[in-house]
Short mmCIF file of C-alpha atoms in Angstrom, two decimals:
data_model
loop_
_atom_site.label_atom_id
_atom_site.label_comp_id
_atom_site.label_asym_id
_atom_site.label_seq_id
_atom_site.Cartn_x
_atom_site.Cartn_y
_atom_site.Cartn_z
CA MET A 1272 -9.21 -2.76 -2.11
CA ARG A 1273 -6.89 -2.68 -5.15
CA ASP A 1274 -10.22 -4.69 -7.12
CA HIS A 1275 -12.33 -1.50 -6.25
CA LEU A 1276 -10.26 1.25 -6.10
CA ALA A 1277 -10.52 2.80 -9.40
CA THR A 1278 -14.53 2.91 -9.33
CA LEU A 1279 -14.58 4.41 -6.02
CA LEU A 1280 -12.42 6.94 -7.32
CA THR A 1281 -14.51 7.41 -10.33
CA GLU A 1282 -17.87 7.48 -8.45
CA ALA A 1283 -16.83 10.17 -6.38
CA SER A 1284 -16.00 12.71 -8.45
CA GLU A 1285 -19.33 11.71 -10.25
CA VAL A 1286 -21.55 12.10 -6.92
CA ARG A 1287 -19.55 15.35 -6.08
CA ARG A 1288 -15.96 16.83 -6.88
CA GLY A 1289 -14.30 13.77 -6.02
CA LEU A 1290 -11.79 12.44 -2.81
CA PRO A 1291 -9.53 15.39 -1.28
CA ARG A 1292 -6.13 14.29 -3.41
CA TYR A 1293 -3.98 13.80 0.30
CA VAL A 1294 -6.83 10.36 0.43
CA GLU A 1295 -6.42 9.49 -2.88
CA ARG A 1296 -2.30 9.55 -2.60
CA ASP A 1297 -3.06 7.37 0.61
CA PHE A 1298 -4.46 5.07 -0.92
CA ALA A 1299 -2.60 4.61 -3.30
CA HIS A 1300 0.49 4.49 -1.06
CA TYR A 1301 -1.55 1.73 0.90
CA LEU A 1302 -1.83 -0.29 -2.20
CA GLU A 1303 1.87 -0.06 -2.60
CA CYS A 1304 2.46 -1.32 0.63
CA GLY A 1305 3.43 -4.79 1.63
CA VAL A 1306 4.39 -5.35 -2.17
CA LEU A 1307 7.97 -6.98 -2.60
CA ALA A 1308 8.68 -4.97 -5.77
CA HIS A 1309 8.38 -1.63 -3.92
CA ALA A 1310 11.15 -2.24 -1.23
CA PHE A 1311 11.50 -5.66 1.05
CA ALA A 1312 14.65 -6.67 3.27
CA ARG A 1313 16.13 -10.11 2.49
CA VAL A 1314 16.49 -12.26 6.13
CA ARG A 1315 18.59 -15.38 6.85
CA CYS A 1316 19.07 -17.42 9.71
CA LYS A 1317 22.57 -17.79 10.76
CA SER A 1318 22.20 -21.29 11.34
CA CYS A 1319 20.38 -22.91 8.70
CA LYS A 1320 21.37 -19.77 6.08
CA ASP A 1321 17.51 -20.51 5.21
CA GLU A 1322 16.22 -16.90 3.73
CA LEU A 1323 13.32 -15.08 3.70
CA LEU A 1324 11.90 -12.01 1.60
CA VAL A 1325 9.91 -9.34 4.00
CA ALA A 1326 8.22 -6.93 2.30
CA PHE A 1327 8.59 -2.98 4.24
CA SER A 1328 5.36 -2.07 5.96
CA CYS A 1329 4.06 1.73 5.48
CA ASN A 1330 2.85 2.48 8.63
CA GLY A 1331 1.18 5.47 7.22
CA ARG A 1332 -1.12 7.85 8.63
CA GLY A 1333 -4.38 5.50 10.01
CA MET A 1334 -2.91 2.76 7.90
CA PRO A 1335 -2.98 -0.55 9.63
CA LEU A 1336 0.59 -2.30 10.48
CA LEU A 1337 0.67 -5.08 7.79
#
């Protein structure tokens, strides 16, 4: 998805008026979903003190849980 979104948007605009703005917005949010740079939680095991970073999932409309 990340590698081909720009091509999809360009081709959609050449064929007709392009995709609705909410579709473009949802794709952009989808690509941010699950990326540590955008939001995460640090989880630590109480017994061994091991830590893990868990990226937040957007759970947006029509998008799968990551």
